[in-house]
Coordinates of N, CA and C and ligand atoms in Angstrom, one line a residue:
D1 N 17.5 11.7 5.3 CA 17.1 10.7 6.3 C 16.4 9.5 5.4
I2 N 17.2 8.5 5.3 CA 16.9 7.2 4.6 C 16.0 6.4 5.3
Q3 N 14.7 6.0 5.1 CA 14.0 5.2 5.8 C 14.0 3.7 5.3
M4 N 13.9 3.6 3.9 CA 14.0 2.2 3.4 C 15.3 2.2 2.4
D5 N 16.1 1.3 2.5 CA 17.2 1.3 1.6 C 17.1 -0.2 0.9
I6 N 16.9 0.0 -0.5 CA 16.7 -1.4 -1.2 C 18.0 -1.5 -2.0
R7 N 18.7 -2.4 -1.6 CA 19.9 -2.7 -2.2 C 20.0 -3.8 -3.3
D8 N 20.2 -3.6 -4.5 CA 20.5 -4.7 -5.5 C 19.6 -6.0 -5.2
V9 N 18.3 -5.5 -5.2 CA 17.4 -6.8 -4.9 C 17.0 -7.4 -6.2
R10 N 17.2 -8.8 -6.0 CA 16.8 -9.7 -7.1 C 15.7 -10.8 -6.6
K11 N 14.8 -11.1 -7.5 CA 13.9 -12.0 -7.0 C 13.5 -13.0 -8.3
V12 N 13.6 -14.1 -7.8 CA 13.5 -15.2 -9.1 C 12.4 -16.2 -8.4
Y13 N 11.5 -16.4 -9.2 CA 10.3 -17.3 -8.7 C 10.8 -18.6 -9.5
G14 N 10.4 -19.7 -8.6 CA 10.5 -21.1 -9.3 C 12.0 -21.5 -9.3
G15 N 12.2 -22.6 -8.6 CA 13.6 -23.0 -8.5 C 14.4 -23.4 -9.6
D16 N 13.9 -24.3 -10.4 CA 14.9 -24.9 -11.5 C 14.8 -23.8 -12.7
A17 N 16.0 -23.8 -13.3 CA 16.2 -22.8 -14.6 C 15.2 -22.9 -15.6
D18 N 14.6 -23.9 -15.8 CA 13.6 -24.1 -17.1 C 12.6 -23.2 -17.0
N19 N 11.9 -23.2 -15.8 CA 10.5 -22.3 -15.8 C 10.7 -21.2 -14.6
S20 N 11.9 -20.9 -14.3 CA 12.1 -19.9 -13.3 C 11.7 -18.4 -14.0
V21 N 11.3 -17.6 -13.3 CA 11.0 -16.1 -13.7 C 11.8 -15.2 -12.8
V22 N 12.5 -14.4 -13.6 CA 13.2 -13.3 -12.9 C 12.4 -12.1 -12.9
A23 N 11.8 -11.8 -11.7 CA 10.8 -10.8 -11.5 C 11.5 -9.5 -11.3
L24 N 12.6 -9.6 -10.5 CA 13.3 -8.3 -10.3 C 14.8 -8.5 -10.2
D25 N 15.4 -7.6 -11.1 CA 16.8 -8.0 -11.4 C 17.6 -7.0 -11.1
G26 N 18.0 -6.8 -9.7 CA 19.0 -5.8 -9.2 C 18.2 -4.4 -9.1
V27 N 17.3 -4.3 -8.2 CA 16.6 -3.2 -8.1 C 17.2 -2.5 -6.7
T28 N 17.7 -1.2 -7.0 CA 18.2 -0.4 -6.0 C 17.6 0.9 -5.8
L29 N 17.0 1.2 -4.5 CA 16.2 2.3 -4.4 C 16.3 2.8 -3.0
R30 N 16.4 4.2 -2.7 CA 16.5 4.8 -1.4 C 15.3 5.6 -1.3
I31 N 14.5 5.3 -0.1 CA 13.4 6.0 0.1 C 13.4 7.0 1.4
R32 N 13.1 8.2 1.2 CA 13.4 8.8 2.4 C 12.2 9.0 3.2
R33 N 12.2 9.3 4.6 CA 11.2 9.4 5.4 C 10.3 10.4 5.0
G34 N 9.0 10.0 5.0 CA 7.9 10.8 4.4 C 7.7 11.1 3.1
E35 N 8.5 10.4 2.3 CA 8.5 10.5 0.9 C 7.2 9.8 0.3
F36 N 6.7 10.2 -0.6 CA 5.7 9.5 -1.6 C 6.2 9.1 -2.9
I37 N 6.2 7.6 -2.9 CA 6.9 7.2 -4.2 C 6.0 6.5 -5.1
S38 N 5.6 6.8 -6.2 CA 4.9 6.0 -7.2 C 5.8 4.9 -7.9
L39 N 5.4 3.8 -8.0 CA 6.1 2.6 -8.7 C 5.3 2.5 -10.0
L40 N 5.7 2.8 -11.2 CA 4.9 2.9 -12.3 C 5.5 1.8 -13.3
G41 N 4.6 1.2 -14.0 CA 5.3 0.2 -14.9 C 4.2 -0.8 -15.4
P42 N 4.4 -1.3 -16.7 CA 3.5 -2.0 -17.1 C 3.2 -3.5 -16.4
S43 N 2.1 -4.0 -16.7 CA 1.8 -5.3 -16.0 C 2.9 -6.3 -16.1
G44 N 3.4 -6.9 -15.1 CA 4.4 -8.0 -15.1 C 5.8 -7.4 -14.9
C45 N 5.9 -6.0 -14.6 CA 7.3 -5.6 -14.5 C 7.8 -5.8 -13.1
G46 N 7.0 -6.3 -12.0 CA 7.5 -6.8 -10.9 C 7.0 -5.7 -9.8
K47 N 6.1 -5.0 -10.0 CA 5.7 -3.9 -9.0 C 5.1 -4.6 -7.7
S48 N 4.3 -5.5 -8.0 CA 3.6 -6.4 -6.8 C 4.7 -7.1 -6.2
T49 N 5.5 -7.7 -6.8 CA 6.6 -8.4 -6.1 C 7.5 -7.6 -5.3
L50 N 7.7 -6.4 -5.7 CA 8.6 -5.5 -4.8 C 7.8 -5.0 -3.6
L51 N 6.5 -4.8 -3.8 CA 5.7 -4.3 -2.6 C 5.6 -5.5 -1.6
N52 N 5.3 -6.7 -2.3 CA 5.3 -7.7 -1.2 C 6.6 -8.0 -0.4
I53 N 7.7 -7.8 -1.2 CA 8.9 -7.8 -0.6 C 9.1 -6.8 0.4
L54 N 8.8 -5.5 0.2 CA 9.0 -4.5 1.2 C 8.0 -4.7 2.4
A55 N 7.0 -5.5 2.1 CA 6.0 -5.8 3.2 C 6.6 -6.8 4.2
G56 N 7.6 -7.6 3.5 CA 8.0 -8.8 4.3 C 7.3 -10.1 4.2
F57 N 6.4 -10.0 3.2 CA 5.6 -11.3 3.0 C 6.4 -12.4 2.1
Q58 N 7.6 -11.9 1.2 CA 8.3 -12.8 0.5 C 9.7 -12.4 0.7
P59 N 10.6 -13.4 0.8 CA 12.0 -13.2 1.0 C 12.6 -12.7 -0.4
V60 N 13.9 -12.0 -0.5 CA 14.4 -11.6 -1.7 C 15.3 -13.0 -2.0
S61 N 15.7 -12.9 -3.3 CA 16.5 -14.2 -3.8 C 18.0 -13.6 -3.4
S62 N 18.2 -12.4 -3.6 CA 19.5 -11.8 -3.2 C 19.4 -10.4 -3.1
G63 N 20.4 -9.7 -2.5 CA 20.2 -8.3 -2.1 C 19.7 -8.2 -0.7
Q64 N 19.3 -6.9 -0.3 CA 19.1 -6.5 1.0 C 18.0 -5.4 1.0
I65 N 17.1 -5.4 2.0 CA 16.2 -4.3 2.3 C 16.3 -3.9 3.6
L66 N 16.6 -2.6 4.0 CA 16.9 -2.1 5.3 C 15.8 -1.3 5.6
Q67 N 15.2 -1.3 6.8 CA 14.2 -0.1 7.2 C 14.8 0.5 8.5
N68 N 15.1 1.7 8.5 CA 15.9 2.3 9.5 C 17.2 1.6 9.8
G69 N 17.8 1.2 8.8 CA 19.2 0.5 9.1 C 19.1 -1.0 9.5
R70 N 17.9 -1.5 9.6 CA 17.8 -2.9 9.9 C 17.1 -3.7 8.8
T71 N 17.6 -5.0 8.7 CA 17.2 -5.8 7.5 C 15.7 -6.3 7.8
I72 N 14.8 -6.1 6.8 CA 13.5 -6.7 6.8 C 13.4 -8.1 6.6
T73 N 12.9 -8.9 7.5 CA 12.9 -10.3 7.3 C 11.4 -10.8 7.4
K74 N 10.4 -10.0 8.0 CA 9.1 -10.5 8.1 C 8.2 -9.2 8.3
P75 N 6.8 -9.5 8.2 CA 5.8 -8.6 8.2 C 6.0 -7.8 9.5
D76 N 5.5 -6.6 9.6 CA 5.6 -5.7 10.9 C 4.5 -4.7 10.9
P77 N 4.0 -4.4 12.0 CA 3.0 -3.4 12.0 C 3.3 -2.1 11.7
S78 N 4.8 -1.7 11.6 CA 5.1 -0.5 11.0 C 4.8 -0.2 9.5
R79 N 4.6 -1.4 8.9 CA 4.4 -1.3 7.5 C 3.0 -1.9 7.3
T80 N 2.1 -1.1 6.7 CA 0.8 -1.8 6.4 C 0.6 -1.8 4.9
V81 N -0.3 -2.7 4.5 CA -0.4 -2.9 2.9 C -2.0 -2.8 2.7
V82 N -2.2 -2.0 1.5 CA -3.6 -2.2 1.0 C -3.4 -3.0 -0.4
F83 N -4.0 -4.1 -0.5 CA -4.0 -4.9 -1.6 C -5.0 -4.5 -2.7
Q84 N -4.7 -4.9 -4.0 CA -5.6 -4.7 -5.1 C -6.9 -5.4 -4.8
D85 N -6.8 -6.7 -4.3 CA -8.1 -7.4 -4.0 C -8.5 -7.2 -2.6
Y86 N -8.2 -6.1 -2.0 CA -8.7 -5.8 -0.6 C -8.4 -6.7 0.5
A87 N -8.4 -8.0 0.5 CA -8.0 -8.9 1.5 C -8.6 -8.5 2.8
L88 N -9.9 -8.3 2.7 CA -10.6 -8.0 4.0 C -10.8 -9.4 4.7
F89 N -11.0 -9.5 6.0 CA -11.5 -10.7 6.7 C -12.9 -10.8 6.3
G90 N -13.4 -11.9 5.7 CA -14.8 -12.1 5.4 C -15.7 -12.3 6.5
W91 N -15.0 -12.9 7.5 CA -15.8 -13.1 8.8 C -16.0 -11.8 9.7
M92 N -15.2 -10.9 9.3 CA -15.6 -9.7 10.4 C -16.2 -8.6 9.5
T93 N -16.9 -7.8 10.3 CA -17.6 -6.6 9.9 C -16.6 -5.5 9.5
V94 N -17.1 -4.6 8.8 CA -16.2 -3.5 8.4 C -15.5 -3.0 9.5
Q95 N -16.4 -2.6 10.7 CA -15.8 -2.0 11.8 C -14.6 -2.9 12.5
Q96 N -15.0 -4.4 12.5 CA -14.1 -5.2 13.0 C -12.6 -5.4 12.2
N97 N -12.9 -5.2 11.0 CA -11.7 -5.1 10.0 C -10.9 -4.0 10.3
V98 N -11.6 -2.9 10.5 CA -10.6 -1.6 10.6 C -10.0 -1.8 12.0
E99 N -10.8 -2.4 13.0 CA -10.1 -2.4 14.5 C -9.1 -3.3 14.5
F100 N -9.1 -4.1 13.6 CA -8.1 -5.4 13.8 C -6.6 -5.0 14.3
G101 N -6.0 -4.2 13.4 CA -4.7 -3.7 13.8 C -4.6 -3.1 15.2
L102 N -5.6 -2.6 15.6 CA -5.6 -1.7 16.8 C -5.7 -2.7 18.0
K103 N -6.4 -3.7 17.7 CA -6.5 -4.7 18.7 C -5.4 -5.6 18.9
A104 N -4.6 -5.8 17.9 CA -3.3 -6.4 18.0 C -2.3 -5.6 18.7
K105 N -2.4 -4.2 18.5 CA -1.6 -3.2 19.3 C -2.0 -3.1 20.8
G106 N -3.1 -3.7 21.2 CA -3.5 -3.6 22.7 C -4.2 -2.3 22.9
M107 N -4.7 -1.7 21.9 CA -5.6 -0.3 22.3 C -6.8 -0.8 22.9
P108 N -7.2 0.0 24.0 CA -8.4 -0.2 24.7 C -9.6 -0.2 23.7
R109 N -10.8 -0.9 24.1 CA -11.9 -1.2 23.3 C -12.7 0.2 22.9
K110 N -12.8 1.2 23.8 CA -13.4 2.3 23.3 C -12.7 3.3 22.5
Q111 N -11.4 3.4 22.8 CA -10.4 4.1 22.1 C -10.5 3.5 20.6
R112 N -10.4 2.3 20.4 CA -10.4 1.5 19.2 C -11.6 1.9 18.4
A113 N -12.8 1.8 19.1 CA -13.9 1.9 18.4 C -14.0 3.4 17.8
E114 N -13.6 4.3 18.6 CA -13.7 5.8 18.2 C -12.7 5.9 16.9
L115 N -11.5 5.6 17.1 CA -10.5 5.7 16.1 C -11.0 5.1 14.7
A116 N -11.6 3.8 14.7 CA -12.2 3.0 13.6 C -13.3 3.8 13.1
R117 N -14.2 4.5 13.9 CA -15.2 5.1 13.3 C -14.9 6.4 12.6
S118 N -13.8 7.1 13.1 CA -13.4 8.3 12.5 C -12.8 7.9 11.1
L119 N -12.1 6.7 10.9 CA -11.5 6.4 9.8 C -12.6 5.9 8.8
I120 N -13.5 5.3 9.3 CA -14.7 4.8 8.4 C -15.5 6.1 7.8
N121 N -15.6 7.2 8.6 CA -16.1 8.3 8.3 C -15.3 9.0 7.2
M122 N -13.9 8.9 7.2 CA -13.1 9.6 6.4 C -13.1 8.8 5.1
V123 N -13.4 7.6 5.0 CA -13.5 6.8 3.7 C -15.0 6.7 3.3
R124 N -15.8 7.5 4.0 CA -17.2 7.6 3.5 C -18.0 6.3 3.6
L125 N -17.7 5.5 4.7 CA -18.4 4.2 4.9 C -19.4 4.2 6.1
N126 N -19.5 5.5 6.7 CA -20.4 5.5 7.7 C -22.0 4.9 7.5
G127 N -22.4 4.2 8.2 CA -23.6 3.6 8.0 C -23.4 2.2 7.5
F128 N -22.2 1.6 7.3 CA -21.8 0.3 6.8 C -21.0 -0.5 7.7
E129 N -20.9 0.3 8.9 CA -20.0 -0.5 10.0 C -20.3 -1.9 10.3
E130 N -21.4 -2.2 10.2 CA -21.8 -3.6 10.8 C -21.9 -4.6 9.5
K131 N -21.7 -4.1 8.2 CA -21.6 -4.9 7.1 C -20.5 -5.8 7.1
Y132 N -20.9 -7.1 6.4 CA -19.6 -7.8 6.1 C -19.2 -7.6 4.7
P133 N -17.8 -8.0 4.4 CA -17.2 -7.7 3.0 C -18.2 -8.0 2.0
H134 N -18.8 -9.2 2.1 CA -19.7 -9.8 0.9 C -20.9 -8.8 0.7
Q135 N -21.3 -8.0 1.6 CA -22.5 -7.3 1.6 C -22.3 -5.9 1.1
I136 N -21.0 -5.5 0.7 CA -20.7 -4.2 0.1 C -20.1 -4.2 -1.4
S137 N -20.2 -3.2 -2.1 CA -19.5 -3.1 -3.4 C -18.0 -3.1 -3.3
G138 N -17.4 -3.5 -4.5 CA -15.8 -3.6 -4.6 C -15.3 -2.2 -4.2
G139 N -15.8 -1.1 -4.7 CA -15.3 0.1 -4.2 C -15.4 0.4 -2.7
M140 N -16.4 -0.1 -2.1 CA -16.6 0.0 -0.8 C -15.7 -0.8 0.1
K141 N -15.3 -2.0 -0.4 CA -14.3 -2.9 0.3 C -13.0 -2.2 0.2
Q142 N -12.6 -1.6 -1.1 CA -11.3 -0.9 -1.1 C -11.3 0.1 -0.2
R143 N -12.3 0.9 0.0 CA -12.2 1.9 0.9 C -12.0 1.4 2.4
A144 N -12.7 0.2 2.7 CA -12.6 -0.3 4.1 C -11.1 -0.9 4.4
A145 N -10.5 -1.3 3.2 CA -9.1 -1.8 3.3 C -8.3 -0.7 3.6
I146 N -8.5 0.6 3.0 CA -7.6 1.7 3.1 C -7.7 2.2 4.7
A147 N -8.9 2.1 5.2 CA -9.1 2.6 6.7 C -8.5 1.4 7.5
R148 N -8.5 0.3 7.1 CA -7.9 -0.7 7.9 C -6.4 -0.5 8.0
A149 N -5.8 -0.3 6.9 CA -4.3 -0.1 6.8 C -3.9 1.1 7.6
L150 N -4.7 2.2 7.5 CA -4.3 3.4 8.1 C -4.4 3.3 9.8
A151 N -5.3 2.5 10.2 CA -5.7 2.5 11.7 C -4.5 2.4 12.5
P152 N -3.4 1.4 12.3 CA -2.5 1.2 13.2 C -1.3 2.5 13.1
D153 N -1.6 3.4 12.4 CA -0.7 4.6 12.1 C 0.7 4.0 11.8
P154 N 0.7 3.4 10.6 CA 2.0 2.9 10.3 C 3.1 3.9 9.6
D155 N 4.3 3.5 9.9 CA 5.4 4.4 9.3 C 5.2 4.5 7.9
I156 N 5.0 3.3 7.4 CA 5.2 2.9 6.0 C 3.7 2.5 5.4
L157 N 3.3 2.9 4.3 CA 2.1 2.5 3.9 C 2.4 2.0 2.5
L158 N 2.2 0.8 2.2 CA 2.4 0.1 0.9 C 0.9 0.0 0.2
M159 N 0.9 0.4 -1.0 CA -0.5 0.4 -1.6 C -0.2 -0.2 -3.0
D160 N -1.1 -1.3 -3.2 CA -1.0 -1.9 -4.5 C -2.1 -1.6 -5.4
E161 N -2.3 -0.7 -6.3 CA -3.4 -0.3 -7.1 C -4.6 -0.2 -6.3
P162 N -4.5 0.8 -5.2 CA -5.6 0.7 -4.2 C -6.9 1.3 -4.7
F163 N -7.0 2.0 -5.9 CA -8.1 2.6 -6.1 C -8.6 2.0 -7.4
G164 N -8.2 0.8 -7.9 CA -8.7 0.3 -9.1 C -10.2 0.0 -9.1
A165 N -10.8 -0.2 -8.1 CA -12.2 -0.6 -8.1 C -13.2 0.6 -7.9
L166 N -12.7 1.6 -7.7 CA -13.5 3.0 -7.6 C -13.8 3.5 -8.8
D167 N -15.0 4.2 -8.7 CA -15.5 5.0 -9.9 C -14.6 6.3 -10.0
A168 N -14.6 6.9 -10.9 CA -13.8 8.1 -11.3 C -13.8 9.1 -10.2
Q169 N -15.1 9.3 -9.7 CA -15.4 10.6 -8.8 C -14.7 10.2 -7.4
T170 N -15.2 8.8 -6.9 CA -14.6 8.4 -5.6 C -13.2 8.3 -5.7
R171 N -12.5 7.9 -6.8 CA -11.1 7.7 -7.0 C -10.3 9.1 -6.6
V172 N -11.0 10.2 -7.2 CA -10.2 11.3 -7.0 C -10.4 11.9 -5.6
L173 N -11.6 11.7 -4.9 CA -11.6 11.9 -3.5 C -10.6 11.0 -2.6
M174 N -10.5 9.9 -3.0 CA -9.6 8.9 -2.2 C -8.0 9.4 -2.5
Q175 N -7.7 9.8 -3.7 CA -6.3 10.4 -4.1 C -6.0 11.4 -3.2
E176 N -7.1 12.4 -3.2 CA -6.9 13.7 -2.4 C -6.6 13.4 -1.0
E177 N -7.4 12.4 -0.5 CA -7.5 12.0 1.0 C -6.1 11.4 1.3
I178 N -5.6 10.6 0.5 CA -4.2 9.8 0.8 C -3.2 10.9 0.6
A179 N -3.2 11.8 -0.2 CA -2.2 12.8 -0.5 C -2.1 13.6 0.9
R180 N -3.5 13.8 1.3 CA -3.4 14.8 2.4 C -2.8 14.1 3.8
I181 N -3.4 12.9 4.0 CA -3.0 12.0 5.1 C -1.4 12.0 5.1
S182 N -0.8 11.5 3.9 CA 0.5 11.1 3.7 C 1.4 12.5 4.1
S183 N 0.9 13.5 3.7 CA 1.8 14.8 3.8 C 1.5 15.3 5.3
A184 N 0.2 15.2 5.8 CA 0.0 15.8 7.1 C 0.6 14.9 8.2
A185 N 0.7 13.4 7.9 CA 1.0 12.7 9.1 C 2.5 12.3 8.9
G186 N 3.1 12.7 7.7 CA 4.5 12.6 7.4 C 4.8 11.0 6.9
K187 N 3.7 10.4 6.4 CA 3.9 9.1 6.2 C 4.7 8.7 4.9
T188 N 5.5 7.6 4.8 CA 6.1 7.2 3.9 C 5.3 6.4 3.0
V189 N 4.9 6.7 1.8 CA 4.0 5.8 0.9 C 4.8 5.2 -0.2
V190 N 4.5 3.9 -0.6 CA 5.0 3.5 -1.7 C 3.7 3.0 -2.6
F191 N 3.4 3.5 -3.7 CA 2.1 3.4 -4.4 C 2.4 2.6 -5.7
V192 N 1.8 1.7 -5.9 CA 1.9 0.9 -6.9 C 0.8 1.2 -8.0
T193 N 1.2 1.5 -9.2 CA 0.1 1.9 -10.2 C 0.5 1.6 -11.7
H194 N -0.4 1.4 -12.5 CA 0.0 1.5 -14.0 C -0.6 2.9 -14.6
G195 N -1.2 3.6 -13.7 CA -1.8 4.9 -14.3 C -0.9 6.1 -14.3
I196 N -0.4 6.6 -15.1 CA 0.6 7.6 -15.2 C 0.1 8.8 -14.6
D197 N -1.1 9.2 -14.8 CA -1.8 10.6 -14.3 C -1.8 10.5 -12.6
E198 N -2.1 9.2 -12.2 CA -2.2 9.0 -10.8 C -0.9 8.9 -10.1
A199 N 0.1 8.2 -10.7 CA 1.4 8.2 -10.3 C 1.9 9.7 -10.2
V200 N 1.8 10.5 -11.2 CA 2.3 11.9 -11.1 C 1.7 12.8 -10.2
F201 N 0.4 12.8 -10.0 CA -0.4 13.4 -9.4 C -0.2 13.3 -7.8
L202 N 0.2 12.1 -7.3 CA 0.3 11.8 -6.0 C 1.9 12.0 -5.5
A203 N 2.7 11.7 -6.4 CA 4.1 11.2 -5.9 C 5.0 12.6 -5.8
D204 N 6.1 12.3 -4.7 CA 7.2 13.0 -4.8 C 8.2 12.6 -5.9
R205 N 8.1 11.4 -6.1 CA 9.1 10.8 -7.0 C 8.6 9.5 -7.7
V206 N 8.5 9.5 -8.9 CA 7.8 8.4 -9.8 C 9.2 7.6 -10.3
V207 N 9.0 6.4 -9.8 CA 10.0 5.2 -10.1 C 9.3 4.5 -11.4
V208 N 9.9 4.5 -12.5 CA 9.4 3.9 -13.8 C 10.2 2.6 -13.7
M209 N 9.5 1.6 -13.7 CA 10.3 0.1 -14.0 C 10.1 -0.3 -15.3
S210 N 11.1 -1.1 -15.9 CA 11.0 -1.7 -17.1 C 10.9 -3.2 -16.9
P211 N 10.0 -3.9 -17.8 CA 9.6 -5.3 -17.7 C 10.8 -6.1 -18.1
R212 N 10.8 -7.4 -17.8 CA 11.5 -8.4 -18.2 C 13.1 -8.1 -18.4
P213 N 13.9 -8.3 -17.5 CA 13.3 -8.6 -16.0 C 13.3 -7.3 -15.5
G214 N 12.5 -7.1 -14.2 CA 12.1 -5.9 -13.5 C 13.3 -5.2 -13.1
R215 N 13.4 -3.9 -13.6 CA 14.4 -3.1 -13.2 C 14.0 -1.7 -13.1
V216 N 14.7 -0.8 -12.3 CA 14.3 0.5 -12.3 C 15.0 1.2 -13.5
R217 N 13.9 1.9 -14.3 CA 14.5 2.4 -15.7 C 14.9 3.9 -15.5
Q218 N 13.9 4.5 -14.7 CA 14.1 6.1 -14.5 C 13.5 6.4 -13.3
E219 N 14.0 7.4 -12.8 CA 13.4 7.9 -11.5 C 13.0 9.6 -12.0
V220 N 11.8 10.0 -11.7 CA 11.3 11.2 -11.9 C 11.0 12.0 -10.7
H221 N 11.6 13.1 -10.4 CA 11.2 13.9 -9.2 C 10.2 14.8 -9.8
V222 N 9.0 14.9 -9.0 CA 7.9 15.5 -9.5 C 8.0 17.1 -8.6
P223 N 8.2 18.0 -9.4 CA 8.5 19.3 -8.6 C 7.3 20.1 -8.3
L224 N 6.1 19.6 -8.6 CA 4.9 20.4 -8.0 C 4.7 20.2 -6.6
P225 N 4.2 21.2 -5.9 CA 3.8 21.1 -4.5 C 2.6 20.2 -4.6
R226 N 2.4 19.3 -3.4 CA 1.5 18.4 -3.3 C 0.2 19.1 -2.6
P227 N -1.0 18.9 -2.9 CA -2.2 19.4 -2.3 C -2.3 19.3 -0.8
Ligands
ADP1 P1 3.3 -6.4 -11.6 O1 2.8 -6.2 -10.2 O2 4.2 -5.4 -12.1 O3 2.2 -6.7 -12.6 P2 4.4 -8.9 -10.7 O4 5.4 -8.6 -9.6 O5 2.9 -9.3 -10.3 O6 4.3 -7.7 -11.7 O7 5.0 -10.0 -11.5 C1 6.5 -10.0 -12.0 C2 6.7 -11.2 -12.9 O8 6.8 -12.4 -11.8 C3 5.7 -11.6 -13.7 O9 6.5 -12.2 -14.9 C4 4.8 -12.6 -13.1 O10 4.3 -13.5 -14.0 C5 5.9 -13.3 -12.3 N1 5.4 -13.7 -11.0 C6 4.7 -13.1 -10.0 N2 4.3 -13.8 -9.0 C7 4.7 -15.0 -9.3 C8 4.7 -16.3 -8.6 N3 3.9 -16.3 -7.3 N4 5.2 -17.4 -9.1 C9 5.7 -17.3 -10.3 N5 5.9 -16.0 -10.9 C10 5.4 -15.1 -10.5
ADP2 P1 -18.1 2.3 -5.5 O1 -17.5 3.1 -6.6 O2 -17.7 3.0 -4.2 O3 -17.8 0.9 -5.6 P2 -20.6 1.7 -6.4 O4 -20.8 2.2 -7.6 O5 -20.3 0.3 -6.1 O6 -19.6 2.6 -5.6 O7 -21.8 2.2 -5.4 C1 -22.2 3.5 -5.3 C2 -22.9 3.5 -4.0 O8 -24.1 2.7 -3.8 C3 -22.1 3.2 -2.7 O9 -21.2 4.4 -2.3 C4 -23.3 2.8 -1.7 O10 -23.8 4.1 -1.1 C5 -24.1 2.2 -2.6 N1 -23.9 0.7 -2.5 C6 -23.2 0.0 -3.5 N2 -23.4 -1.4 -3.2 C7 -24.1 -1.4 -1.9 C8 -24.6 -2.5 -1.2 N3 -24.1 -3.8 -1.5 N4 -25.3 -2.3 -0.2 C9 -25.6 -1.0 0.2 N5 -25.3 0.2 -0.5 C10 -24.6 -0.2 -1.6

């Protein structure tokens, strides 16, 4: 059951040949429904570019990406993203940030508030609901961003180094939580990291990318059962 079919995707930044950068050079990858994939590779190998394209934020230069057989052309609530730099709305409280995607879906106010609160508890931000992003730490912002991405119950969760700002202890807790949620809810996760431990701990399959230009170098199926 293929959920995302990435076919020979090429991405070139910059129009003219002199200073153009080939970020992805023919990436082909098929992602099954419910699969947890880690994208592993050194800085600059095109991981963020691929994630942004999967999100629909950027067009491919050539090739194609299908979700359930349909070409991805723009962002969609069925795919949410947790960015490395959080990208929380600065003018909204933690609670409002988490509720954002639910409001867009038209969920009634009370239900929205309840769901947001349970997600805020899950990421251990209870007590910080009314804070604005500038009032909380980097790790807390990261956790708020994770709660916001989970709120609309997406089919596909795209995560770009989502635990980078966390201390070691919180990171392990969040890793376990993400592993639990993704397997319990059958979510498809594409998880970008340059941490090999993290990649292997979380994933069903580790996709190793090689730099310059970005290509899939190796795919490793992780045989261990997930927690
Ligand atoms: P990674 O996430 O693996 O670090 P990126 O996808 O960020 O890799 O970058 C892949 C390549 O594309 C790098 O050479 C980077 O400098 C280049 N790149 C990324 N974004 C842009 C951009 N907006 N314009 C030009 N080059 C870019
Ligand atoms: P994290 O690894 O989550 O970023 P920090 O080391 O930044 O954690 O902070 C540890 C704890 O200190 C937080 O979980 C929180 O309880 C508290 N804390 C950090 N920053 C703030 C803040 N700006 N306001 C209130 N409490 C904070």
